[in-house]
Tab-separated table of C-alpha atoms in Angstrom:
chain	number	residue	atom	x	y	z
A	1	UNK	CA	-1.833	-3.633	-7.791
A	2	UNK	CA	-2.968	-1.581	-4.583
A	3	UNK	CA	-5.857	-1.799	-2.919
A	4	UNK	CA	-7.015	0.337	0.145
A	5	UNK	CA	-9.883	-1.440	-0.435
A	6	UNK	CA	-12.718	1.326	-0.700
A	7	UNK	CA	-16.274	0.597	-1.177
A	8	UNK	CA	-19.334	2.469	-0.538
A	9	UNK	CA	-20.676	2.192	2.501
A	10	UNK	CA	-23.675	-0.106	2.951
A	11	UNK	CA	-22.470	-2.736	0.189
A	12	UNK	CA	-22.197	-6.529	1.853
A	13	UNK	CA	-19.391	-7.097	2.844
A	14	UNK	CA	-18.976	-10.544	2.051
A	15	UNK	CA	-19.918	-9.144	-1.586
A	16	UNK	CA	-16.939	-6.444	-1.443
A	17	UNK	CA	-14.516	-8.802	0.191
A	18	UNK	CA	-15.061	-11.706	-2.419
A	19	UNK	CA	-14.821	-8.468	-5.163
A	20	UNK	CA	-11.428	-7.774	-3.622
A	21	UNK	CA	-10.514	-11.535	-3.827
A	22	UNK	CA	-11.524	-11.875	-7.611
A	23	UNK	CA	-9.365	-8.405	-8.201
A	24	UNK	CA	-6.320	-10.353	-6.882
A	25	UNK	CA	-6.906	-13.675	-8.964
A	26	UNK	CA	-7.420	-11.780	-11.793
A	27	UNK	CA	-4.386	-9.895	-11.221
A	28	UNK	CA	-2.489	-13.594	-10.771
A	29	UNK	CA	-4.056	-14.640	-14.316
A	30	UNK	CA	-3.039	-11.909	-16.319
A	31	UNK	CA	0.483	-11.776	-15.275
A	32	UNK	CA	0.509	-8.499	-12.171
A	33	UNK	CA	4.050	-8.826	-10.423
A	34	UNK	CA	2.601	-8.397	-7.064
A	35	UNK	CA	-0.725	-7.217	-5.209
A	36	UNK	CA	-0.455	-4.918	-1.686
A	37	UNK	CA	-4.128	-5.197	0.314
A	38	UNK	CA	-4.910	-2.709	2.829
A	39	UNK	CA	-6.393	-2.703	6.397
A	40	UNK	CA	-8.851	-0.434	8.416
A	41	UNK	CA	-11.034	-1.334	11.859
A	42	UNK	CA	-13.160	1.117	11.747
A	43	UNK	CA	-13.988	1.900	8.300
A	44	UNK	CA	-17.476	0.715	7.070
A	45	UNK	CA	-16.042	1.762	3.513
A	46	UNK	CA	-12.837	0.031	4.318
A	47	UNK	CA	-14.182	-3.997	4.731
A	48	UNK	CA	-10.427	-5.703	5.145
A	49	UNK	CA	-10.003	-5.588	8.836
A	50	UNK	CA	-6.626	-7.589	8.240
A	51	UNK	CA	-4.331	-7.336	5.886
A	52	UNK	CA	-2.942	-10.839	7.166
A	53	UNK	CA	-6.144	-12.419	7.604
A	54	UNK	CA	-7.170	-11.695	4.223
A	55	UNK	CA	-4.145	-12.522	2.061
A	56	UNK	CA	-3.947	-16.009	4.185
A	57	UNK	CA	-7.584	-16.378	2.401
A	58	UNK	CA	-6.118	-16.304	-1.414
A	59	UNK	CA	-2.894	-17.878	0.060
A	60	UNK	CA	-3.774	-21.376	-1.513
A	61	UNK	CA	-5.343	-20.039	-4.891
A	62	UNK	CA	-2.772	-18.110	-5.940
A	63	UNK	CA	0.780	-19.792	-7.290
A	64	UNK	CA	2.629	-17.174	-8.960
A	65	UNK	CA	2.031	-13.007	-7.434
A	66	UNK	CA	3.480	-11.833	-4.165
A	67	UNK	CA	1.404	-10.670	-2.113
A	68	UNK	CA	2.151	-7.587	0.552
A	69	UNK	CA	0.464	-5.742	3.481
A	70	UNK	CA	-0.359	-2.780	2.418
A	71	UNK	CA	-0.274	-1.491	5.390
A	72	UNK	CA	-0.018	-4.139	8.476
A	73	UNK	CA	-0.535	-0.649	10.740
A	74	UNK	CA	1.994	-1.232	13.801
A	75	UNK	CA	0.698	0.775	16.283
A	76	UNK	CA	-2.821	-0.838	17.072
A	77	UNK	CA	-1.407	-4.582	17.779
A	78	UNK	CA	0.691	-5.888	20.162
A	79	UNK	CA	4.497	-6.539	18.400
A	80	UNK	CA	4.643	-10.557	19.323
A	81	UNK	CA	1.103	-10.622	17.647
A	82	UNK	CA	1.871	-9.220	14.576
A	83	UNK	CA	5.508	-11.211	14.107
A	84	UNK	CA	3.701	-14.359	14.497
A	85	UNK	CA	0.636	-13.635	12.200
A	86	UNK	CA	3.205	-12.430	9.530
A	87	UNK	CA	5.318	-15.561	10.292
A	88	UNK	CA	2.793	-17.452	9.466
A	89	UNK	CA	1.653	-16.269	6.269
A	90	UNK	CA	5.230	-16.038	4.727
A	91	UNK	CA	5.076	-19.891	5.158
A	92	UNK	CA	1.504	-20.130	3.788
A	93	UNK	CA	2.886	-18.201	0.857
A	94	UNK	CA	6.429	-19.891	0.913
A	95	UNK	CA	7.854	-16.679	0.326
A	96	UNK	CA	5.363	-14.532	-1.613
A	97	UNK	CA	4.991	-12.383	0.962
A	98	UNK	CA	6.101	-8.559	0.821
A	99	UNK	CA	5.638	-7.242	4.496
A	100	UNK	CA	4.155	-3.408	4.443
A	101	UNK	CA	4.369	-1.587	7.047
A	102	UNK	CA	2.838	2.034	8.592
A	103	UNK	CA	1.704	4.042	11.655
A	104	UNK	CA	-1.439	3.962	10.708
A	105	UNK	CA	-3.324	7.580	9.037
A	106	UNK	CA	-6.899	6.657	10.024
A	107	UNK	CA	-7.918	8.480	13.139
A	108	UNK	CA	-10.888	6.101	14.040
A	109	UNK	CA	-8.295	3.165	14.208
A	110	UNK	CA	-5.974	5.669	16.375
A	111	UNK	CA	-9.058	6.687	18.818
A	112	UNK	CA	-10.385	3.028	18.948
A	113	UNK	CA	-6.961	1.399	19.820
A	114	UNK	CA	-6.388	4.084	22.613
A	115	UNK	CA	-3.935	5.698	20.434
A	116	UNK	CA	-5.221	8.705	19.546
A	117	UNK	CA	-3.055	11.254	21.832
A	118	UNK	CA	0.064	9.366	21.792
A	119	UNK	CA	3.248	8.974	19.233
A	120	UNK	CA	2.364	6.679	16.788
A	121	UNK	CA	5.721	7.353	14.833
A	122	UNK	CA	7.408	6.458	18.114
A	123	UNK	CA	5.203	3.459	18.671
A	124	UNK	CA	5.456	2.514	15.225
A	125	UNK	CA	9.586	2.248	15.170
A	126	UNK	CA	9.199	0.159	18.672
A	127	UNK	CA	6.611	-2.285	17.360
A	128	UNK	CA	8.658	-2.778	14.205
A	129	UNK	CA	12.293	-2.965	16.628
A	130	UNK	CA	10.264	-5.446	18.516
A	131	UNK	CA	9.692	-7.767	15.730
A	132	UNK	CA	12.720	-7.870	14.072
A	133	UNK	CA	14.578	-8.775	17.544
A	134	UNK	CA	11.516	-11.450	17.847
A	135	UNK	CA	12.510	-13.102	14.362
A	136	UNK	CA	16.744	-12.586	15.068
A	137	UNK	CA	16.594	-14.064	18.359
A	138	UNK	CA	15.391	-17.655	20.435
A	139	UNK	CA	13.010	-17.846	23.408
A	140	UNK	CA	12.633	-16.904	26.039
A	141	UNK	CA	12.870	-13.141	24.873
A	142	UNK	CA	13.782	-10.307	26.665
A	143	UNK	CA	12.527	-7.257	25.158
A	144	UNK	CA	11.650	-4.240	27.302
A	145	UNK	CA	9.981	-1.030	25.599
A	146	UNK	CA	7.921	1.561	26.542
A	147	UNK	CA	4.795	0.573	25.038
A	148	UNK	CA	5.372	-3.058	25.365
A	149	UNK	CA	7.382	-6.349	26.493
A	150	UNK	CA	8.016	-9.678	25.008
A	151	UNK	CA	9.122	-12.439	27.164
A	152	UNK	CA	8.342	-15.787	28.144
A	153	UNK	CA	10.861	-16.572	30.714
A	154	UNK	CA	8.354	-17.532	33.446
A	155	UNK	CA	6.030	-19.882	31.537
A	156	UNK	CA	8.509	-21.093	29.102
A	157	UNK	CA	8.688	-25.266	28.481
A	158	UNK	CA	11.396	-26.382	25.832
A	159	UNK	CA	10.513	-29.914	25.432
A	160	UNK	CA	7.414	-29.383	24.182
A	161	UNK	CA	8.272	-26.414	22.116
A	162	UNK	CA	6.081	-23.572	24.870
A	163	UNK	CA	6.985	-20.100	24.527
A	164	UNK	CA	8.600	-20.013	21.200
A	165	UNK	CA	7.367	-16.861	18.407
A	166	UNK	CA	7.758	-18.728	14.799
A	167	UNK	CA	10.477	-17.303	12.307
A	168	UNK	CA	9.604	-16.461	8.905
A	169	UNK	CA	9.192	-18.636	6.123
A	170	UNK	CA	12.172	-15.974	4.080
A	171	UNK	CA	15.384	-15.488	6.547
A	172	UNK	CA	16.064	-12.928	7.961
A	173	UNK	CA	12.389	-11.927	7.330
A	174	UNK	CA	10.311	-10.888	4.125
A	175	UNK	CA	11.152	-7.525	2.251
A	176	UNK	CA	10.133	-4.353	4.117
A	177	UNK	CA	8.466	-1.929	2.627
A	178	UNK	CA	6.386	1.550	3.504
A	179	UNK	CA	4.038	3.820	1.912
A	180	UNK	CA	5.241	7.496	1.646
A	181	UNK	CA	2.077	9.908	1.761
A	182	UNK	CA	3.843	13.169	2.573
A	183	UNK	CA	5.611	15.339	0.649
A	184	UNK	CA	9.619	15.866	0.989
A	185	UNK	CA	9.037	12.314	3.456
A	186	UNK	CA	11.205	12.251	6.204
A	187	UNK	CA	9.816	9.077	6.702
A	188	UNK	CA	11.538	7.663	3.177
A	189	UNK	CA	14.863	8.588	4.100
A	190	UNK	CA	14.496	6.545	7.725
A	191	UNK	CA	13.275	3.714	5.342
A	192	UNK	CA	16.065	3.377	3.190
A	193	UNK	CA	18.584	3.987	5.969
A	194	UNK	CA	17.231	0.323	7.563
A	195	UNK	CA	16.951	-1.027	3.816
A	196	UNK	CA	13.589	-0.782	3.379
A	197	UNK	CA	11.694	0.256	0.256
A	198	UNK	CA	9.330	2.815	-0.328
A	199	UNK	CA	5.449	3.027	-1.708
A	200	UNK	CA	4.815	6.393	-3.086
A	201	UNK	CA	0.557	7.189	-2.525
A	202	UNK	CA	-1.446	7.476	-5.344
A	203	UNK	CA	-3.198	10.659	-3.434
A	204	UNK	CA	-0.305	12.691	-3.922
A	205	UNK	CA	0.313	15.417	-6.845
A	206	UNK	CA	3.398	14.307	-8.944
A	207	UNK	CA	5.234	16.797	-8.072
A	208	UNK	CA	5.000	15.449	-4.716
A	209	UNK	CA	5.914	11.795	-5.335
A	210	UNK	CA	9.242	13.610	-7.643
A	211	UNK	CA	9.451	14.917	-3.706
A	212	UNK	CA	10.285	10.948	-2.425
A	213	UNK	CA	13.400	10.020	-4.736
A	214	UNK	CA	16.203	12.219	-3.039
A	215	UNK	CA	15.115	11.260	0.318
A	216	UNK	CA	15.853	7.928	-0.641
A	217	UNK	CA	18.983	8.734	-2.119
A	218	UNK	CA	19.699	10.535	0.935
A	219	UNK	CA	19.040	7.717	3.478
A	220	UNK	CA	20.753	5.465	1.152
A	221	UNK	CA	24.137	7.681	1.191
A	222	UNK	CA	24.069	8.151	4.802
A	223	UNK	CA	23.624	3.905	5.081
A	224	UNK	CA	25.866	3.398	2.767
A	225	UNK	CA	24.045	1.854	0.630
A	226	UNK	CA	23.241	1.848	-3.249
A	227	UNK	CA	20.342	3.582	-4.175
A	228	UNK	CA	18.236	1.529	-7.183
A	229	UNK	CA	15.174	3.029	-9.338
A	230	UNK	CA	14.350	-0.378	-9.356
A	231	UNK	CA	13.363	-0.860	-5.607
A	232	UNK	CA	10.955	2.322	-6.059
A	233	UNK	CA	7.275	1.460	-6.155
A	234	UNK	CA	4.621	4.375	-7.297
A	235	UNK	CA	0.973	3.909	-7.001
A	236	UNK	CA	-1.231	5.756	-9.468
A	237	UNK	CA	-5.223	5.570	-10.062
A	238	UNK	CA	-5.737	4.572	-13.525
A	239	UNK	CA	-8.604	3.491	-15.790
A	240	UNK	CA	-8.819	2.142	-19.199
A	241	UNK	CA	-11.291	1.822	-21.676
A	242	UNK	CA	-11.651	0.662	-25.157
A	243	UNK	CA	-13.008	4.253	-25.833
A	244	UNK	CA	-12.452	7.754	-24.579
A	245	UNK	CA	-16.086	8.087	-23.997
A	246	UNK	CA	-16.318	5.419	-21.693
A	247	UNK	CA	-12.907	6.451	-19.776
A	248	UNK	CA	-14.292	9.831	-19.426
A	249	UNK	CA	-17.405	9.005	-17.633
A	250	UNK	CA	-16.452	6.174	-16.062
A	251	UNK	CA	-12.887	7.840	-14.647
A	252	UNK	CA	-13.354	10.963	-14.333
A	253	UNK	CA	-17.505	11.627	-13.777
A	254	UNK	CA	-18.291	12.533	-10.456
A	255	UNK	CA	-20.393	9.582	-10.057
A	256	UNK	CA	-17.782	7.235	-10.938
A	257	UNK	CA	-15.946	5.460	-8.491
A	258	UNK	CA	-12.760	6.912	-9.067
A	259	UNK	CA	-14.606	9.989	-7.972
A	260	UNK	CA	-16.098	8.237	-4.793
A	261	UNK	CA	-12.737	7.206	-3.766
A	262	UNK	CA	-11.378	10.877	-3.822
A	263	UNK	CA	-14.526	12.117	-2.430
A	264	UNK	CA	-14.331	9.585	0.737
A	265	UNK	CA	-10.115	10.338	1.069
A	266	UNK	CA	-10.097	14.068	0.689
A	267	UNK	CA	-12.955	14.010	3.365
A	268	UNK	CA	-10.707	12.131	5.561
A	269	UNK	CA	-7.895	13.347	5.006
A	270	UNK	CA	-8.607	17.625	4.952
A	271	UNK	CA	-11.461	17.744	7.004
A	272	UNK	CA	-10.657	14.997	10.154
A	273	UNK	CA	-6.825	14.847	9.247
A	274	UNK	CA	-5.326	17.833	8.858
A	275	UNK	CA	-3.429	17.081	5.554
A	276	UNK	CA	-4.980	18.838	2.551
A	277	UNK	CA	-1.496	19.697	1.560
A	278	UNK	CA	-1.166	16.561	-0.111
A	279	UNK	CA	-3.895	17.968	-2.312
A	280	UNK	CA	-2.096	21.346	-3.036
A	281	UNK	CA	0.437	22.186	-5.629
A	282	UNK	CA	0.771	25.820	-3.578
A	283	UNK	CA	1.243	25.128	0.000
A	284	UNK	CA	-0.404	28.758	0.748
A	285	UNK	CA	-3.409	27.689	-1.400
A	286	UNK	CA	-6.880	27.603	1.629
A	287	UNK	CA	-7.915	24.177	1.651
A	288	UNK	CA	-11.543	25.349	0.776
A	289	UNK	CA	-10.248	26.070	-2.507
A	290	UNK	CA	-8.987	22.208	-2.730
A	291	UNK	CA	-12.021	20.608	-5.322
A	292	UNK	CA	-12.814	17.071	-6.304
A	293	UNK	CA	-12.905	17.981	-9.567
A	294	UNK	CA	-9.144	19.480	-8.986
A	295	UNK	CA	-8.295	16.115	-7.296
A	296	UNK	CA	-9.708	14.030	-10.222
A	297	UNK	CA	-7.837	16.082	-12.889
A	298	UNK	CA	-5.019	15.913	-11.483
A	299	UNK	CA	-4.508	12.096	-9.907
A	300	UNK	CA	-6.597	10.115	-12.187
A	301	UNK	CA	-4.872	8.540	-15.345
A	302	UNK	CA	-7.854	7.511	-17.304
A	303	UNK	CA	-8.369	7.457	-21.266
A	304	UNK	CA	-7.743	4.506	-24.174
A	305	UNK	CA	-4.864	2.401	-24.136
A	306	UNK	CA	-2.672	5.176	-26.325
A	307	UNK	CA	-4.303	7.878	-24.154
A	308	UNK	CA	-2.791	5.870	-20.638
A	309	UNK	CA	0.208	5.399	-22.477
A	310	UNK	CA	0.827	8.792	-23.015
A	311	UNK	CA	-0.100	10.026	-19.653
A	312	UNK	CA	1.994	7.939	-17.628
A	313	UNK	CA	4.560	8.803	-19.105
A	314	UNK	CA	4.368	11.893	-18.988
A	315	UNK	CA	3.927	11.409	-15.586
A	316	UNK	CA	7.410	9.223	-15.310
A	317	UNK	CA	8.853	12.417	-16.796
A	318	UNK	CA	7.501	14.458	-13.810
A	319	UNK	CA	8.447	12.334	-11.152
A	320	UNK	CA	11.282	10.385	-12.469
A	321	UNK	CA	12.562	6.771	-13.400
A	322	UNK	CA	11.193	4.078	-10.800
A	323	UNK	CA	11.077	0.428	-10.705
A	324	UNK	CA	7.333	-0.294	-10.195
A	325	UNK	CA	3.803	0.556	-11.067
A	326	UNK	CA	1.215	-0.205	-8.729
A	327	UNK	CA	-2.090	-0.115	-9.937
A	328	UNK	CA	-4.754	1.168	-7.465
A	329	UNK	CA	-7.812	-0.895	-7.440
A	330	UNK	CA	-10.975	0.935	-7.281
A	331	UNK	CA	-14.315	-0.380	-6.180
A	332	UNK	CA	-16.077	-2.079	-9.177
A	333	UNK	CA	-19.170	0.222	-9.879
A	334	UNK	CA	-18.972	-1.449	-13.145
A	335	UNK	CA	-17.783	-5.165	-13.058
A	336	UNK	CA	-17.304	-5.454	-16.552
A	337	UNK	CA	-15.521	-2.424	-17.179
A	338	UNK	CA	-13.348	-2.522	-13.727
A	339	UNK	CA	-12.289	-6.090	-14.944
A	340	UNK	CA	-11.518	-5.053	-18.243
A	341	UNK	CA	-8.938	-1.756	-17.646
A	342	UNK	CA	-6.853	-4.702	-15.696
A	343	UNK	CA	-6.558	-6.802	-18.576
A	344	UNK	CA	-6.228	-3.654	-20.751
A	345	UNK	CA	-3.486	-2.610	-18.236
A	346	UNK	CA	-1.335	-6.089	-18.011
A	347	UNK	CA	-1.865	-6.916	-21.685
A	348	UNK	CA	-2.205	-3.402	-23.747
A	349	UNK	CA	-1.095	-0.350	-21.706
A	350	UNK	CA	2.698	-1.996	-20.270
A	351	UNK	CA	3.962	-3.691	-23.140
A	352	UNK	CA	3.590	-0.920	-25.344
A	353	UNK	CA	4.674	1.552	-22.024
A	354	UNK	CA	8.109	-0.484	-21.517
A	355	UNK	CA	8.423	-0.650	-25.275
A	356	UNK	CA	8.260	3.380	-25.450
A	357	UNK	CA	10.361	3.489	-22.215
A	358	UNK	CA	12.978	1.332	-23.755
A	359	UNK	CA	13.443	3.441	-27.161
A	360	UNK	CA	14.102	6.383	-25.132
């Protein structure tokens, strides 16, 4: 499961944020592998502020799912910061803990954190070089960049344990992983070069995400390294229902919240960020002809159980073999119904999905 999260603005938040809770124990019950939580400052639609903060709250009622940062975004926290907090929660979840990582694509964040006219790419491989010299080395650090520094040489007291950044819970440190949200992604290739793994958006048109699996290959060759179907995680916005009606209106109608989730992204992402070619099957194609109704055609999997099955894969046979489906989790308009296409999902829609996969 992925969750931005995504609510409508004006909700409580303490209601959304104990909906995005129940999402995740649910998701523990009925047998989900793992569950990636996002995080947004300045989003009063987005209501996780921390992706750390909030997994470290379902740390002790969960047993089972690992849990991942989905994205801890680099560039708007200060390197030693970050490695700690993350520390600390891969002990809290004794090695649950799948540690996501990104430069951050919300501009609010960017503007708020004084980043908006600088490199957050180049920040974002600093912050992330930081840490991993943080957890690989002892105290009192030496680390010299040009967006920040990590020592503690002058205040530094061994005895009683001063100046010393805690080491992960996993050694070296927990898996790596980062969302790809651009076509033909540079960004994958760097990934798999440092052994990372990739998270392909559930925004992007199919033939886009086919777009992320020879990049890997690519970084993988030039790393010498093995590339694996298995290590490839694809998020997709799905719904199902135990009828078509009810899949129809509920997944697709523009009142739905599958359809306020597209509405509030495409608005962020066209209109403040530039990118409605993730939107586009024709690069050329204006981005006033880009429609919600386009967007929900074309990214929402939503029908019966049979129906989903179908669709995904024929959407596996667009893209290509990968290793795991992450199921985006939408806002629950509907309680009932939002609860029920996960439990359709985990106990209807993959065993008969693997089953078909496996006859092939």
């Amino acid at each position: 499961m992925f969750m931005m999260p995504l609510h409508p603005p004006g909700r409580a938040m303490h209601e959304t944020l104990q909906e995005d809770r129940d999402a995740i124990f649910l998701a523990e019950e009925l047998g989900f592998e793992e569950a990636f939580v996002g995080e947004h400052v300045t989003d009063a639609a987005e209501t996780i502020t921390s992706s750390v903060a909030f997994l470290a709250s379902v740390a002790a009622q969960t047993g089972r799912i690992k849990l991942g940062t989905g994205t801890v975004n680099l560039p708007n926290a200060h390197p030693a910061a970050v490695a700690a907090h993350v520390a600390m929660l891969d002990h809290l979840l004794k090695g649950r803990l799948i540690f996501g990582i990104s430069p951050g694509g919300l501009m609010s964040d960017a503007e708020v954190f004084g980043n908006l006219g600088k490199d957050r790419n180049e920040m974002f491989v600093e912050s992330i070089n930081t840490i991993l010299r943080i957890w690989e080395s002892d105290p009192p650090y030496n680390i010299a960049g040009k967006y920040w520094t990590v020592s503690t040489e002058k205040t530094m007291l061994t005895e009683i344990g001063q100046g010393f950044i805690p080491k992960p819970y996993q050694k070296p440190h927990p898996p790596i992983v980062g969302t790809a949200v651009a076509p033909f992604s540079n960004g994958v290739k760097e990934m798999a070069k440092r052994g990372w793994t990739p998270i392909s958006a559930n925004f992007l048109l199919p033939k886009w995400v086919g777009s992320h699996w020879p990049k890997y290959v690519e970084g993988c060759s030039e790393a010498g390294l093995q590339p694996d179907t298995r290590d490839w995680r694809v998020a997709k916005s799905i719904f199902v229902a135990d009828d078509a009606k009810t899949a129809e209106r509920y997944g697709k109608g523009l009142d739905g919240p599958y359809a306020f989730y597209f509405r509030q992204l495409m608005r962020k992402l066209i209109t403040v960020g530039g990118r409605g070619n993730l939107f586009k099957a024709d690069p050329d194609m204006p981005d006033s002809d880009v429609t919600l109704e386009g967007a929900i055609g074309n990214l929402v999997i939503a029908g019966t159980v049979d129906q989903v099955v179908d669709q995904l894969l024929a959407f596996r046979q667009q893209v290509g073999d990968f290793g795991t489906l992450l199921y985006a989790c939408h806002d629950w308009l509907d309680p009932a119904l939002g609860r029920r296409s996960m439990e359709l999902m985990a106990r209807e829609v993959m065993p008969r999905l693997n089953q078909r996969i496996s006859a092939q």
